[in-house]
C-alpha positions as semicolon CSV with decimal commas, in nm:
position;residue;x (nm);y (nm);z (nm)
1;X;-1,456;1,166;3,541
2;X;-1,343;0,860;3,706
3;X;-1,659;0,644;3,611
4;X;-1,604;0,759;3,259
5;X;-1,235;0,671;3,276
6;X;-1,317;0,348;3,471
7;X;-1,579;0,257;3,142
8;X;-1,343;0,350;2,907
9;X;-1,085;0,081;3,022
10;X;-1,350;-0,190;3,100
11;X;-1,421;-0,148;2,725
12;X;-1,049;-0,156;2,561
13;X;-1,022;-0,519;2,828
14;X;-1,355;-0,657;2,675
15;X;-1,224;-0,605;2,338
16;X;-0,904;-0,731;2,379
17;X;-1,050;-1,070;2,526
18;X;-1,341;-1,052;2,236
19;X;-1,022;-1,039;1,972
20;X;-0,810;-1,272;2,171
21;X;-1,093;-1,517;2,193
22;X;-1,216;-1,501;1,804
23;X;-0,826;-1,611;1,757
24;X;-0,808;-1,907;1,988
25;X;-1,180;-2,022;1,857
26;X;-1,018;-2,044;1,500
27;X;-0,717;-2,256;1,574
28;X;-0,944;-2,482;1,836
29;X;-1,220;-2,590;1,616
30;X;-0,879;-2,641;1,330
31;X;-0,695;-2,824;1,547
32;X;-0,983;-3,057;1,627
33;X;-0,978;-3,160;1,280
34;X;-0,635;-3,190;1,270
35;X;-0,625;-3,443;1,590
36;X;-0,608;-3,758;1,409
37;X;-0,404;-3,694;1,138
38;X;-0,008;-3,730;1,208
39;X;0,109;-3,540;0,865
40;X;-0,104;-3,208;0,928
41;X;0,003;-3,158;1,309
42;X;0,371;-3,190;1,207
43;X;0,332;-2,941;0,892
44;X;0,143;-2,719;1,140
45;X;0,456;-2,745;1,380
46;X;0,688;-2,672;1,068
47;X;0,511;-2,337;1,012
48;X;0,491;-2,246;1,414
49;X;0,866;-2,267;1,431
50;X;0,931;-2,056;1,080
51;X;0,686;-1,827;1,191
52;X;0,913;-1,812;1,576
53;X;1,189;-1,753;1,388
54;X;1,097;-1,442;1,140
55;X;0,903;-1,274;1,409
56;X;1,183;-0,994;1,478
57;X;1,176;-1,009;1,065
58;X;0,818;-1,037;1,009
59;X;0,653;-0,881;0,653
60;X;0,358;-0,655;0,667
61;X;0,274;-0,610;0,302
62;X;-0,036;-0,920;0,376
63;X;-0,144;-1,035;0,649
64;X;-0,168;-1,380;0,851
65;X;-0,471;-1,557;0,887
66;X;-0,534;-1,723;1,240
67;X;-0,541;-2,104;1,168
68;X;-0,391;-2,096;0,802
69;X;-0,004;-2,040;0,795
70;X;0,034;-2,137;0,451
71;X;-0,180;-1,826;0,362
72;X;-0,234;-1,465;0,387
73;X;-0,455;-1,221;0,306
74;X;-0,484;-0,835;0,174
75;X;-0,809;-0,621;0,163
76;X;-0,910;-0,698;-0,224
77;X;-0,906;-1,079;-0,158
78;X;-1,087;-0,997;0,165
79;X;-1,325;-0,871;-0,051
80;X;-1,359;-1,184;-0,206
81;X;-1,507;-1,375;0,088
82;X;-1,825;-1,437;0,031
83;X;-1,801;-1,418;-0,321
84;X;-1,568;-1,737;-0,364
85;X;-1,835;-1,990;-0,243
86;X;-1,698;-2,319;-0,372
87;X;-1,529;-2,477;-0,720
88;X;-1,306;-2,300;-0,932
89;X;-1,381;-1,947;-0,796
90;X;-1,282;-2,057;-0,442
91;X;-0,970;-2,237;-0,532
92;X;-0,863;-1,941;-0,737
93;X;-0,914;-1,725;-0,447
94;X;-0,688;-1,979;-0,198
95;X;-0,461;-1,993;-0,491
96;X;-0,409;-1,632;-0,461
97;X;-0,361;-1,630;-0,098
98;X;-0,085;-1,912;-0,118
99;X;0,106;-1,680;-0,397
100;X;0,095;-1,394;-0,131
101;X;0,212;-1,602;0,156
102;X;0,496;-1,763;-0,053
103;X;0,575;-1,380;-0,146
104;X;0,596;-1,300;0,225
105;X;0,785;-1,624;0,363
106;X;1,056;-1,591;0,107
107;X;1,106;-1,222;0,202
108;X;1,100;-1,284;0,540
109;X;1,404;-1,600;0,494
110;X;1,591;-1,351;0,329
111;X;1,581;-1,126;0,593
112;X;1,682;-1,356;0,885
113;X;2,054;-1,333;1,026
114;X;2,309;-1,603;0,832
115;X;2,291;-1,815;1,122
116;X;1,964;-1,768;1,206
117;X;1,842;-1,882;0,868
118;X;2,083;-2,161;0,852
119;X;1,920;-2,276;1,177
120;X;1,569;-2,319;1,022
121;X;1,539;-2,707;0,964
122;X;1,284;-2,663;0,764
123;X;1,353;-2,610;0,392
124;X;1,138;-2,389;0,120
125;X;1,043;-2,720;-0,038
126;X;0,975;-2,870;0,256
127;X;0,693;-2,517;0,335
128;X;0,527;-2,586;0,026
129;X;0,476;-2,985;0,059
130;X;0,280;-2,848;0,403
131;X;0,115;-2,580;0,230
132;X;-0,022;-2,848;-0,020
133;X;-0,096;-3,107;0,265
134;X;-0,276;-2,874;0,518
135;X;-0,468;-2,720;0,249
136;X;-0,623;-2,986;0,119
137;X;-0,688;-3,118;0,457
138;X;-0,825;-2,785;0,651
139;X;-1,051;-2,730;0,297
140;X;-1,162;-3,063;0,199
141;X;-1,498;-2,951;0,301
142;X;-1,772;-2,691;0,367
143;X;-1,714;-2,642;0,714
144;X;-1,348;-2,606;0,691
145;X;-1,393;-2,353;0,362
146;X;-1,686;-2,159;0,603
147;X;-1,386;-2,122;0,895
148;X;-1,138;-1,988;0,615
149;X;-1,433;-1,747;0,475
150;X;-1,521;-1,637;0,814
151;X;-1,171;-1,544;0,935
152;X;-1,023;-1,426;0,611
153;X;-1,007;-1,033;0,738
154;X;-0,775;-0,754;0,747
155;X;-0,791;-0,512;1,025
156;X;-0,787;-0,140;0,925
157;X;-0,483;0,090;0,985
158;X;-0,689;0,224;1,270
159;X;-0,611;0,229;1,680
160;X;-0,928;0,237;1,843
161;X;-0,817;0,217;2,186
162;X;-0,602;0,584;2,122
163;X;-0,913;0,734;1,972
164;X;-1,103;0,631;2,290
165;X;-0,796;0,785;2,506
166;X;-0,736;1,072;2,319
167;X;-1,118;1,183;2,327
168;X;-1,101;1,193;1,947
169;X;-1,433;1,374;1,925
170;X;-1,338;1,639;2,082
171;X;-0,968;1,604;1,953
172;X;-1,057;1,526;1,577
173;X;-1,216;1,936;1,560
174;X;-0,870;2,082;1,575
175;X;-0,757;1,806;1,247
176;X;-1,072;1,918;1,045
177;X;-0,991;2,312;1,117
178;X;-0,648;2,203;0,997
179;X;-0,727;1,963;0,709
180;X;-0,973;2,281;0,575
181;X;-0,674;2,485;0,554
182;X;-0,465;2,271;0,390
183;X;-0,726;2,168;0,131
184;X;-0,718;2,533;0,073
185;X;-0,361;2,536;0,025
186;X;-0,379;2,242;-0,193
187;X;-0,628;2,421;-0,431
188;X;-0,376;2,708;-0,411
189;X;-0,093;2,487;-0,556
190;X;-0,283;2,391;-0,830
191;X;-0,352;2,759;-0,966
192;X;0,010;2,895;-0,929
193;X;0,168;2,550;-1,031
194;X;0,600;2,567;-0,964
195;X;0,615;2,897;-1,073
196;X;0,969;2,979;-1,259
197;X;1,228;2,867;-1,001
198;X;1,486;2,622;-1,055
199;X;1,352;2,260;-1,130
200;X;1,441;1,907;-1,207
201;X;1,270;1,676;-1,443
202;X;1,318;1,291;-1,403
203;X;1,133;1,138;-1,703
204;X;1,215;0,703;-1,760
205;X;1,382;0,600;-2,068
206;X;1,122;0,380;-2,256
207;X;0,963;0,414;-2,582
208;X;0,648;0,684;-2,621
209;X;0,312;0,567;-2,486
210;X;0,081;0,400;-2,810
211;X;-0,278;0,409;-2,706
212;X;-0,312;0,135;-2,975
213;X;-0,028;-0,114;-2,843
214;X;-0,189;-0,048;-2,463
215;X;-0,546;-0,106;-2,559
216;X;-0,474;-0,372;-2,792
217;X;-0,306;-0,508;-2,482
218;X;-0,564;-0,510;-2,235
219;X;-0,854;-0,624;-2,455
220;X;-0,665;-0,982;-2,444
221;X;-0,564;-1,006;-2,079
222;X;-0,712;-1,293;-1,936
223;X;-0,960;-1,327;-1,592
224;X;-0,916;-1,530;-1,357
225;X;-1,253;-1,702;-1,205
226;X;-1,313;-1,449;-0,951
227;X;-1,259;-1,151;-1,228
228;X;-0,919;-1,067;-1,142
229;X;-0,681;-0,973;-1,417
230;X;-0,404;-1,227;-1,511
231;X;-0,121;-1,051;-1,626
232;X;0,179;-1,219;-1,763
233;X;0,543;-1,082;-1,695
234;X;0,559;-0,903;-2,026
235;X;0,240;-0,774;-1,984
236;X;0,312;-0,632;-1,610
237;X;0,614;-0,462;-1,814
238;X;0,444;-0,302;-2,106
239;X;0,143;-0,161;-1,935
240;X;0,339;-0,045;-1,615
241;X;0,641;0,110;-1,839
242;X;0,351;0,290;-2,090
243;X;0,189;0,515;-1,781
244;X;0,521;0,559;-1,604
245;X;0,486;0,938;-1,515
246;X;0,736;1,244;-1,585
247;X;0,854;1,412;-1,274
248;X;0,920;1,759;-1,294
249;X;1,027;1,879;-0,897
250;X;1,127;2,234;-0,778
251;X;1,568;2,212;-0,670
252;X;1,665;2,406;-0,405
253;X;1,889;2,118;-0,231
254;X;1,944;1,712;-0,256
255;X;1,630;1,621;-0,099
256;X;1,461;1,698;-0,403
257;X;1,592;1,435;-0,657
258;X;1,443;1,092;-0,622
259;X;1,717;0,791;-0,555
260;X;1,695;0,468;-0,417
261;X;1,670;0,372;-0,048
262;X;1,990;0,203;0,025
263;X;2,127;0,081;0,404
264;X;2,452;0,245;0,454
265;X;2,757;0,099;0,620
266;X;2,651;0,197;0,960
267;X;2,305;0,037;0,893
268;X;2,165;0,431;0,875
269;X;1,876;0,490;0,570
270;X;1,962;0,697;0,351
271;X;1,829;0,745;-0,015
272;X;2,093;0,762;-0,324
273;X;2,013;0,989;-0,552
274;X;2,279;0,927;-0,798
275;X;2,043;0,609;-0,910
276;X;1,699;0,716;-0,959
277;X;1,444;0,489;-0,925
278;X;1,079;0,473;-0,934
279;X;0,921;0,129;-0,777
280;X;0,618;0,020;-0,971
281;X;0,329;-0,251;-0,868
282;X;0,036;-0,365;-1,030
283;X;-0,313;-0,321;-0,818
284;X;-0,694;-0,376;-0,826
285;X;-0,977;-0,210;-0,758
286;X;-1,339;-0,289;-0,753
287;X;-1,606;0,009;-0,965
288;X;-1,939;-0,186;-1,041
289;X;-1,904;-0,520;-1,039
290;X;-1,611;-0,478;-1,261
291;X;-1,263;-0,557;-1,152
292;X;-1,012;-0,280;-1,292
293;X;-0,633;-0,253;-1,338
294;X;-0,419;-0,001;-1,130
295;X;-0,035;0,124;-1,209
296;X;0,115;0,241;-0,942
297;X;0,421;0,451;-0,918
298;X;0,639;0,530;-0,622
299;X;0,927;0,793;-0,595
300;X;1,137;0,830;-0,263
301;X;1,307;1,134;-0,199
302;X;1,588;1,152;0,085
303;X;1,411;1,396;0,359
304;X;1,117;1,640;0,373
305;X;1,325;1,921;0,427
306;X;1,267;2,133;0,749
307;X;1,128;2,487;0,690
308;X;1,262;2,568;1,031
309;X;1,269;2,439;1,436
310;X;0,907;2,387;1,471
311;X;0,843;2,221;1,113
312;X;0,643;1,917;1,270
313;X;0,657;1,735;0,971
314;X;1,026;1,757;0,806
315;X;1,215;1,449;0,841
316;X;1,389;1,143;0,682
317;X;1,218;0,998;0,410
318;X;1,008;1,151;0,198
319;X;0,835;1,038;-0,148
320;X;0,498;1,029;-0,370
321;X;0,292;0,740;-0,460
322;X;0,076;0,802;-0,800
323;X;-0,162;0,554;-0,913
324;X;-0,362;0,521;-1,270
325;X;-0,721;0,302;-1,262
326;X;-0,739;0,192;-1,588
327;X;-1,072;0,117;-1,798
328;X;-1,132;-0,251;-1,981
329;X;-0,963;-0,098;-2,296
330;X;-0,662;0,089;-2,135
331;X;-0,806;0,447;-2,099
332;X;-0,736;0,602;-1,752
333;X;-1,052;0,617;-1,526
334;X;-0,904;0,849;-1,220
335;X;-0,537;0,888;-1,100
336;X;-0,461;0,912;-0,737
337;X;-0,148;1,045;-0,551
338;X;-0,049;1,038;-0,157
339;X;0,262;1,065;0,025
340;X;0,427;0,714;0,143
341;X;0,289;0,887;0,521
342;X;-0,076;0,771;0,377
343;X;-0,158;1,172;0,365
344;X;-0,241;1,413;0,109
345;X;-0,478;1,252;-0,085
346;X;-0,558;1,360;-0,404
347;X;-0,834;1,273;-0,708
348;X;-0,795;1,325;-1,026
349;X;-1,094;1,185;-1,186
350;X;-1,073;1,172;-1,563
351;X;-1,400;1,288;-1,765
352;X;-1,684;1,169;-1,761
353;X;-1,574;1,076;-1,408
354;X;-1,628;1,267;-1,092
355;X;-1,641;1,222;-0,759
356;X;-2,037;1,262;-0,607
357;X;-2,045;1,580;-0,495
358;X;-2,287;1,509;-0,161
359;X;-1,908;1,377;-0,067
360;X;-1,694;1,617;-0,231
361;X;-1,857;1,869;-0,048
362;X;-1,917;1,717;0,253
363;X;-1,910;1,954;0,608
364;X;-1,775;1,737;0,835
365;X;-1,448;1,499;0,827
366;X;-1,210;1,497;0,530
367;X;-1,373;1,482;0,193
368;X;-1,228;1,395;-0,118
369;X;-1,046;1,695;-0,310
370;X;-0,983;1,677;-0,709
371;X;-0,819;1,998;-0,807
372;X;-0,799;1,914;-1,134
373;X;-0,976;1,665;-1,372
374;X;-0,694;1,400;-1,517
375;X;-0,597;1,477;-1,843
376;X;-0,575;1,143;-2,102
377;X;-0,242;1,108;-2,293
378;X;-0,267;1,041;-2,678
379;X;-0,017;0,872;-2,844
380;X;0,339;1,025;-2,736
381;X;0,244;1,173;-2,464
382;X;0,318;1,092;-2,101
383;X;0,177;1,247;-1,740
384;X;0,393;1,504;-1,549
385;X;0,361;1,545;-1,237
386;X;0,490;1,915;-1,086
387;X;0,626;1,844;-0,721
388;X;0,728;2,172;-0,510
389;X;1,056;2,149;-0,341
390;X;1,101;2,091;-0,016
391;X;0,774;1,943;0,093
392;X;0,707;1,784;-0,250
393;X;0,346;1,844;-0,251
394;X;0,201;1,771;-0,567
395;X;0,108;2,102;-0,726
396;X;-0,003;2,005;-1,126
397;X;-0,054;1,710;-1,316
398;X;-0,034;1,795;-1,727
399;X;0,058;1,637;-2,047
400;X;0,434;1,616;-2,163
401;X;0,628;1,474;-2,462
402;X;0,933;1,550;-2,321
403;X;1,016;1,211;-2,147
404;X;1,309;1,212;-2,368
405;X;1,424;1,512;-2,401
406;X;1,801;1,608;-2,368
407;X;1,743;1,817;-2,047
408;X;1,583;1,514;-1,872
409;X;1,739;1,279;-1,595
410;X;1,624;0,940;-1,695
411;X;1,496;0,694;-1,381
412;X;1,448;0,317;-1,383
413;X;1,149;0,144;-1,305
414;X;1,234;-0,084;-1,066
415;X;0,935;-0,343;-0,873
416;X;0,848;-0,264;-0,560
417;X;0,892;-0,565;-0,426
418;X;1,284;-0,526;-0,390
419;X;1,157;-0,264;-0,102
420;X;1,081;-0,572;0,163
421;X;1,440;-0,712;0,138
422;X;1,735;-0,473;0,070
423;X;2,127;-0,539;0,070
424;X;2,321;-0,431;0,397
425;X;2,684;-0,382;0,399
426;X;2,694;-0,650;0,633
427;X;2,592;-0,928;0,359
428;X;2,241;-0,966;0,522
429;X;1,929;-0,854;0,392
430;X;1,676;-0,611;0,553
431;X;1,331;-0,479;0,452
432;X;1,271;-0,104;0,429
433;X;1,024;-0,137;0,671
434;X;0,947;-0,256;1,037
435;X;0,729;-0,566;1,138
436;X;0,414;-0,316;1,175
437;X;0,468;-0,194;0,820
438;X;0,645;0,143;0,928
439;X;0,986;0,315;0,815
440;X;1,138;0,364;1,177
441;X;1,394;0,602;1,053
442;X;1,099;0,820;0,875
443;X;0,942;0,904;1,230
444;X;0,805;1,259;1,230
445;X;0,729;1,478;1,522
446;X;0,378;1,519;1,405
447;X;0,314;1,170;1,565
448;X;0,330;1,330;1,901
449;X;0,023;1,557;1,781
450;X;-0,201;1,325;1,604
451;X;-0,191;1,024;1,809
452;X;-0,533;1,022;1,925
453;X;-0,686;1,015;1,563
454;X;-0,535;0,639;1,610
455;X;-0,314;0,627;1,334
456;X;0,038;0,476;1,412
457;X;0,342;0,751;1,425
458;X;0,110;1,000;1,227
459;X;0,392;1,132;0,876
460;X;0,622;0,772;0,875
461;X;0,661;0,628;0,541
462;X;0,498;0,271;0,565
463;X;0,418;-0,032;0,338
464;X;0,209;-0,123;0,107
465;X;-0,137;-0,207;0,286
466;X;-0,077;0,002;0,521
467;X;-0,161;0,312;0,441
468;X;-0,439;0,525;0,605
469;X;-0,543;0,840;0,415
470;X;-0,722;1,042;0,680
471;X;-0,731;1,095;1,005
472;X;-1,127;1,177;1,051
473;X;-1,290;0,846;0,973
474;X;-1,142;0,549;0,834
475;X;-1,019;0,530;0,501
476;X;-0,759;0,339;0,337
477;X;-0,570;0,371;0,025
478;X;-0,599;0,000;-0,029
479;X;-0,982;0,024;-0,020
480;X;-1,109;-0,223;-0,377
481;X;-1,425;-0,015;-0,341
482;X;-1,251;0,325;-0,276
483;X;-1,392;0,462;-0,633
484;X;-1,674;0,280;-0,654
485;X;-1,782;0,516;-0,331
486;X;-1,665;0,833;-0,458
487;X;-1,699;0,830;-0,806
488;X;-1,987;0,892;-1,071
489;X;-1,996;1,026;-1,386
490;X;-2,118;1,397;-1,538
């Protein structure tokens, strides 16, 4: 036992150095090339001392990449890596990554203390003058473009070095016994629906879905050169606000209306749910060699309420993220749904889709469940999603034209982006999430159980990019090529 323990730690140092090592490499063999030129080693000390600065602050929506501070990365443009050789497919793909480092650094100036921020010599303008300098130095040619290719990564959601010290072989039979029953649960919901308790539904106050405005829509959205989608602000509104979903949850107390996270006067989180809100974003996903569009939705509620002492996953915090994967002409492909956690995932594969049943019906691990095909609005019609109270599981997904009826609550769609930098009563700013992407005030006790399947406080709400969806394996919900494993058609 002691040999074995004495291997297992020799392995977690080696690596740790191999990682630490790969790092150091990068910004060597950059700042060799940067040795002679004046400009680029004082833009690269401009970004060092931002970066300092918003450390306590830091965003974790994208991530850095060692060597380029003027750009970060998320797993679709990873993706992209060896696809953006050179020319205009290249510089669209850097272009990208600038837009999602600008994103981040403005969040995370926002989110500094007063004085802190006033502090900070260097000025927005004066970030993007080094952005443009160090670019075109650091890419001017192949080898600097091959660096940039070869560390352009993004880690996965994933703590190896728990898995090793939890013996998650061993460990990880206890989570599959579990995940069986509650895929048998799940398939349970689906058949009895919310039954005829009390319920709330929360529909948003836009005009009925037109499958001819929508597909007349996305036949003339533009592609960028590496295939992406180029959508223009009114386009990001009309397609986002024609799939926004009906809500229909089962009421038996206030954590079952949705509201909007807010930071209360003694800096606690809580949600208000006299304003509901649902936070949109626009995604993409790889099927084929096609590039498709993805809606998502997200709905906070204010806890997960407790179903007694021992309820290992009641807390703070609760909510449902539901995506729609959209074909070249507007017609959903599959819809999606987890928890903000990164659990309870959920297909809904819309005909002639399917997901391949040698993984559907997989023995091992946690495969895919679709309890119900997706069902395709027509004109006037929008998707409702039944939620049961309490633990707001998702328990049917039908087809509505009710999103303005009287008895409905109407809810704003509001962009998730507002998420990473929220109002305190203080007159600062402060993202809903930590520096590693996780709610703090969402911790469940379930964390304590599941830490050796390696993913970080197991039932916490966390960001956008984030999000791992099971615990055997590695999966994320981020994944381009997610569906283009799972699904096939009938």
């Amino acid at each position: 036992m002691v040999n074995i323990l004495k291997s297992l730690r020799l392995g977690i140092w080696v690596l740790v150095a191999v990682g630490a090592s790969g790092c150091a490499g990068v910004e060597e063999r950059l700042a060799a090339s940067r040795m002679n030129d004046a400009a680029a080693q004082s833009c690269v000390a401009v970004f060092r001392g931002v970066d300092q600065a918003v450390a306590p602050v830091a965003d974790a929506e994208t991530v850095r990449i060692a060597g380029f501070p003027y750009l970060r990365i998320n797993r679709l443009l990873a993706s992209h890596a060896n696809t953006a050789r050179s020319g205009p497919a290249f510089n669209a793909w850097v272009g990208r990554m600038r837009a999602l480092a600008r994103t981040a650094r403005s969040v995370e100036l926002a989110n500094l203390p007063t004085k802190t921020r006033h502090n900070i010599k260097s000025s927005v303008a004066r970030l993007e003058e080094c952005a443009r300098l160090l670019q075109t130095h650091d890419l001017a040619d192949d080898r600097g473009r091959q660096i940039l290719r070869d560390t352009a990564t993004v880690p996965d959601h994933y703590n190896t070095f728990a898995r090793v010290a939890g013996l998650y072989p061993l460990t990880s039979v206890p989570i599959w016994l579990g995940y069986k029953h509650l895929r048998r649960s799940q398939q349970r919901d689906f058949k009895t629906g919310l039954g005829t308790g009390k319920a709330i539904t929360f529909a948003p106050k836009l005009a009925a879905f037109d499958t001819t405005v929508v597909g007349d829509l996305m036949r003339q959205i533009k592609r960028d050169k590496l295939g992406l989608p180029v959508l223009s602000p009114g386009d990001r509104e009309l397609i986002l606000n024609a799939f926004a979903p009906v809500y229909r949850v089962g009421y038996k107390s206030r954590d079952d209306r949705i509201g909007l996270p807010v930071y209360t006067k003694t800096d606690a989180l809580e949600v208000d749910v006299k304003d509901p809100v649902v936070f949109r974003r626009i995604a993409f996903t790889q099927i084929g060699n096609k590039t498709h569009l993805q809606l998502v939705y997200t709905a906070f509620f204010p806890a997960r309420t407790s179903a007694g002492p021992l309820d290992l996953f009641a807390g703070n915090l609760d909510g449902l993220i539901w995506r729609v994967t959209l074909n070249k002409v507007g017609r959903p492909i599959i819809y999606d749904s987890i928890h903000p956690c990164g659990c309870y995932h959920l297909f809904f594969p819309a005909r002639p889709q399917r997901l391949k049943p040698e993984i559907a019906n997989a023995a091992f691990g946690e495969p895919p469940l679709a309890p119900t095909p997706g069902p395709v609005p027509a004109s006037g019609q929008r998707i409702r999603l039944l939620l049961k109270p309490g633990t707001h599981y998702l328990a049917g997904v039908e087809l509505t034209k009710e999103a303005g009826a009287a008895k409905t609550t109407p809810y704003r769609l509001v962009d998730e982006n507002v998420l990473r930098s929220l109002p305190t009563s203080a007159g600062n700013r402060r993202s809903l999430y930590g520096p590693d992407g996780i709610v703090v005030q969402s911790a469940r006790p379930e964390r304590f159980l599941l830490w050796s399947m390696g993913v970080a406080s197991a039932g916490a709400m966390r960001q956008w990019g984030g999000h791992a969806t099971a615990f055997i394996g590695r999966r994320h919900f981020d994944d381009p090529f997610l569906f283009d494993k799972f699904l096939t058609q009938q």
